[in-house]
CSV table of C-alpha atoms in Angstrom, one decimal:
chain,number,residue,atom,x,y,z
A,9,MET,CA,-133.4,-167.7,-71.4
A,10,SER,CA,-135.7,-168.9,-74.2
A,11,GLU,CA,-135.2,-168.6,-77.9
A,12,GLU,CA,-137.8,-165.8,-78.1
A,13,SER,CA,-135.8,-163.7,-75.6
A,14,LYS,CA,-135.2,-160.3,-77.2
A,15,TRP,CA,-133.8,-156.9,-76.2
A,16,TYR,CA,-136.2,-153.9,-75.7
A,17,VAL,CA,-135.7,-150.2,-75.1
A,18,VAL,CA,-137.4,-148.7,-72.1
A,19,HIS,CA,-137.9,-144.9,-71.7
A,20,THR,CA,-137.1,-143.6,-68.3
A,21,TYR,CA,-136.9,-140.2,-66.6
A,22,SER,CA,-133.5,-138.8,-67.7
A,23,GLY,CA,-130.9,-139.1,-65.0
A,24,HIS,CA,-132.9,-141.8,-63.3
A,25,GLU,CA,-131.6,-144.8,-65.3
A,26,LYS,CA,-129.6,-146.4,-62.4
A,27,LYS,CA,-132.5,-145.8,-60.0
A,28,VAL,CA,-134.9,-147.4,-62.5
A,29,LYS,CA,-132.5,-150.4,-62.9
A,30,ALA,CA,-132.5,-150.9,-59.1
A,31,ASN,CA,-136.3,-150.6,-58.9
A,32,LEU,CA,-136.7,-153.1,-61.7
A,33,GLU,CA,-134.3,-155.6,-60.1
A,34,LYS,CA,-136.4,-155.4,-56.9
A,35,ARG,CA,-139.7,-155.8,-58.7
A,36,ILE,CA,-138.3,-158.7,-60.7
A,37,ALA,CA,-137.3,-160.5,-57.5
A,38,SER,CA,-140.5,-159.7,-55.6
A,39,THR,CA,-142.8,-160.8,-58.5
A,40,GLY,CA,-140.7,-163.9,-59.4
A,41,MET,CA,-140.1,-162.7,-63.0
A,42,GLU,CA,-136.5,-163.9,-63.1
A,43,ASP,CA,-137.6,-166.5,-65.8
A,44,ASN,CA,-138.9,-163.7,-68.0
A,45,ILE,CA,-136.6,-160.7,-67.5
A,46,PHE,CA,-132.9,-161.6,-67.8
A,47,ARG,CA,-130.7,-158.5,-68.1
A,48,ILE,CA,-131.1,-154.8,-67.4
A,49,LEU,CA,-128.5,-152.6,-69.0
A,50,VAL,CA,-127.7,-148.9,-68.7
A,51,PRO,CA,-125.5,-148.4,-71.7
A,52,THR,CA,-122.4,-146.3,-70.8
A,53,GLU,CA,-119.0,-145.5,-72.3
A,54,GLU,CA,-115.8,-144.2,-70.7
A,55,LYS,CA,-114.9,-140.7,-71.5
A,56,ILE,CA,-111.9,-138.6,-70.3
A,57,GLU,CA,-112.8,-135.3,-68.8
A,58,LYS,CA,-110.7,-132.5,-67.4
A,59,LYS,CA,-111.4,-131.9,-63.7
A,60,LYS,CA,-109.2,-129.5,-61.7
A,61,GLY,CA,-106.6,-129.6,-64.5
A,62,LYS,CA,-106.4,-133.4,-64.4
A,63,ASP,CA,-107.7,-136.0,-66.8
A,64,GLU,CA,-110.3,-138.2,-65.2
A,65,VAL,CA,-112.1,-141.2,-66.6
A,66,VAL,CA,-115.9,-141.0,-66.2
A,67,LYS,CA,-118.7,-143.2,-67.3
A,68,LYS,CA,-121.2,-141.4,-69.5
A,69,ARG,CA,-124.6,-142.7,-70.5
A,70,ILE,CA,-124.8,-143.5,-74.2
A,71,PHE,CA,-128.6,-143.1,-74.3
A,72,PRO,CA,-129.7,-140.7,-71.5
A,73,GLY,CA,-133.3,-141.5,-70.6
A,74,TYR,CA,-133.2,-145.1,-71.8
A,75,ILE,CA,-132.3,-148.5,-70.5
A,76,LEU,CA,-132.2,-151.9,-72.3
A,77,LEU,CA,-133.9,-155.0,-71.2
A,78,GLN,CA,-133.4,-158.6,-72.3
A,79,MET,CA,-136.6,-160.4,-71.7
A,80,ASP,CA,-139.4,-162.7,-72.9
A,81,LEU,CA,-142.2,-160.2,-73.6
A,82,ASN,CA,-145.6,-161.3,-72.3
A,83,ASP,CA,-148.5,-159.6,-70.5
A,84,LYS,CA,-147.0,-160.2,-67.1
A,85,SER,CA,-143.4,-159.1,-67.9
A,86,TRP,CA,-144.8,-156.0,-69.7
A,87,TYR,CA,-146.9,-155.1,-66.7
A,88,VAL,CA,-144.0,-155.5,-64.3
A,89,VAL,CA,-141.7,-153.2,-66.4
A,90,LYS,CA,-144.4,-150.7,-67.3
A,91,ASN,CA,-145.5,-150.2,-63.6
A,92,THR,CA,-142.0,-149.8,-62.2
A,93,PRO,CA,-141.4,-146.3,-60.7
A,94,GLY,CA,-139.4,-144.1,-63.1
A,95,VAL,CA,-140.4,-146.0,-66.2
A,96,ILE,CA,-142.2,-143.9,-68.9
A,97,GLY,CA,-142.8,-146.8,-71.2
A,98,PHE,CA,-141.4,-149.0,-73.9
A,99,VAL,CA,-140.1,-147.7,-77.2
A,100,SER,CA,-142.8,-149.1,-79.5
A,101,GLY,CA,-144.5,-149.1,-82.8
A,102,GLY,CA,-148.0,-148.3,-81.7
A,103,ASN,CA,-149.1,-150.4,-78.8
A,104,LYS,CA,-146.5,-153.2,-79.1
A,105,PRO,CA,-142.9,-152.8,-77.9
A,106,LEU,CA,-140.4,-153.2,-80.7
A,107,PRO,CA,-137.4,-155.5,-80.1
A,108,VAL,CA,-134.0,-154.1,-80.9
A,109,GLU,CA,-132.2,-155.7,-83.9
A,110,LYS,CA,-129.5,-158.3,-82.8
A,111,ASP,CA,-126.7,-156.5,-84.7
A,112,GLU,CA,-127.6,-153.3,-83.0
A,113,ILE,CA,-127.4,-154.9,-79.5
A,114,ASP,CA,-124.2,-156.7,-80.4
A,115,ASN,CA,-122.7,-153.3,-81.4
A,116,ILE,CA,-123.8,-151.7,-78.1
A,117,LEU,CA,-122.5,-154.5,-76.0
A,118,ARG,CA,-119.2,-154.5,-77.9
A,119,SER,CA,-118.8,-150.7,-77.5
A,120,MET,CA,-119.3,-151.2,-73.8
A,121,GLY,CA,-116.7,-153.9,-73.6
A,122,GLU,CA,-119.2,-156.6,-72.9
A,123,LYS,CA,-119.6,-159.7,-74.9
A,124,ALA,CA,-122.8,-160.7,-76.7
A,125,LYS,CA,-124.2,-164.1,-76.0
A,126,LYS,CA,-121.7,-166.8,-76.6
A,127,VAL,CA,-121.7,-168.0,-80.2
A,128,SER,CA,-121.4,-171.7,-80.8
A,129,VAL,CA,-118.5,-172.3,-83.2
A,130,GLU,CA,-118.6,-175.4,-85.4
A,131,PHE,CA,-115.0,-175.3,-86.4
A,132,GLU,CA,-111.6,-175.0,-84.8
A,133,VAL,CA,-108.1,-173.9,-85.6
A,134,GLY,CA,-106.6,-176.1,-88.3
A,135,ASP,CA,-109.9,-177.1,-89.8
A,136,GLN,CA,-110.3,-177.2,-93.6
A,137,ILE,CA,-113.1,-174.8,-94.7
A,138,VAL,CA,-114.8,-173.5,-97.9
A,139,VAL,CA,-115.8,-169.9,-98.2
A,140,THR,CA,-119.5,-169.8,-99.0
A,141,SER,CA,-120.0,-166.1,-99.8
A,142,GLY,CA,-118.2,-162.8,-100.5
A,143,PRO,CA,-115.3,-162.0,-102.8
A,144,PHE,CA,-113.5,-165.3,-101.8
A,145,GLU,CA,-116.5,-167.5,-102.5
A,146,ASP,CA,-115.5,-171.2,-103.3
A,147,PHE,CA,-112.0,-170.6,-102.1
A,148,GLU,CA,-110.7,-173.3,-99.7
A,149,GLY,CA,-108.6,-172.5,-96.7
A,150,ILE,CA,-107.5,-173.4,-93.2
A,151,VAL,CA,-108.7,-171.8,-90.0
A,152,LYS,CA,-105.8,-170.0,-88.3
A,153,GLU,CA,-107.6,-167.8,-85.6
A,154,ILE,CA,-111.2,-167.7,-84.2
A,155,HIS,CA,-112.6,-164.5,-82.7
A,156,PRO,CA,-116.1,-165.5,-81.3
A,157,GLU,CA,-116.7,-162.1,-79.6
A,158,GLN,CA,-116.6,-160.4,-83.1
A,159,GLY,CA,-118.1,-163.4,-84.9
A,160,LYS,CA,-115.0,-163.5,-87.2
A,161,VAL,CA,-112.4,-166.0,-88.2
A,162,LYS,CA,-109.0,-165.6,-89.8
A,163,VAL,CA,-108.4,-168.1,-92.6
A,164,LEU,CA,-105.4,-168.8,-94.8
A,165,VAL,CA,-106.6,-169.1,-98.4
A,166,SER,CA,-104.5,-170.1,-101.4
A,167,MET,CA,-104.3,-167.3,-103.9
A,168,PHE,CA,-101.8,-167.2,-106.8
A,169,GLY,CA,-99.9,-170.1,-105.2
A,170,ARG,CA,-99.5,-168.3,-101.9
A,171,GLU,CA,-101.2,-168.6,-98.5
A,172,THR,CA,-103.0,-165.3,-97.9
A,173,PRO,CA,-104.7,-164.5,-94.5
A,174,VAL,CA,-108.3,-163.3,-94.9
A,175,GLU,CA,-110.7,-162.3,-92.2
A,176,LEU,CA,-114.3,-163.6,-92.7
A,177,GLU,CA,-117.6,-163.7,-90.8
A,178,PHE,CA,-118.6,-167.0,-89.3
A,179,SER,CA,-121.6,-167.1,-91.7
A,180,GLN,CA,-119.2,-166.9,-94.7
A,181,ILE,CA,-117.5,-170.3,-94.2
A,182,LYS,CA,-118.3,-174.0,-93.7
A,183,THR,CA,-116.1,-176.9,-92.9
A,184,THR,CA,-115.3,-179.5,-95.5
């Protein structure tokens, strides 16, 4: 996967998302596009439905008629996706497919119980840090917990002479 790899939304015939995913997987393999198209996702969530008086857990599509693709967009990858049976087209701004914002994809993956791409963490439990932004800016603290899947860290900062736990984003701290 290259650095320019992004997620795109592909419009499909509603109810055919799984079939389109299978068709895409076959086309990717037959055209040798594994180095350009990495993941195909049909976003689903678990819902509880009453069937014959009993609760049953079923998977429901979050975006009926759409699938998500993580890919390096180029003419060849675009052509392979666009000409797959069941694909209507990319969600785009004019002629060019629009990538989905990273935060949006992370939220979708999180809601599905999947983890976003592994985040490299430059600190570990016990490290001294300084808060670089937010209401606790310039406070010093010690890392107590790291939650890479959420991109958060729990830090003990000293306030009013007491150690106080604070949850912060990775981007809000740096090691000292």
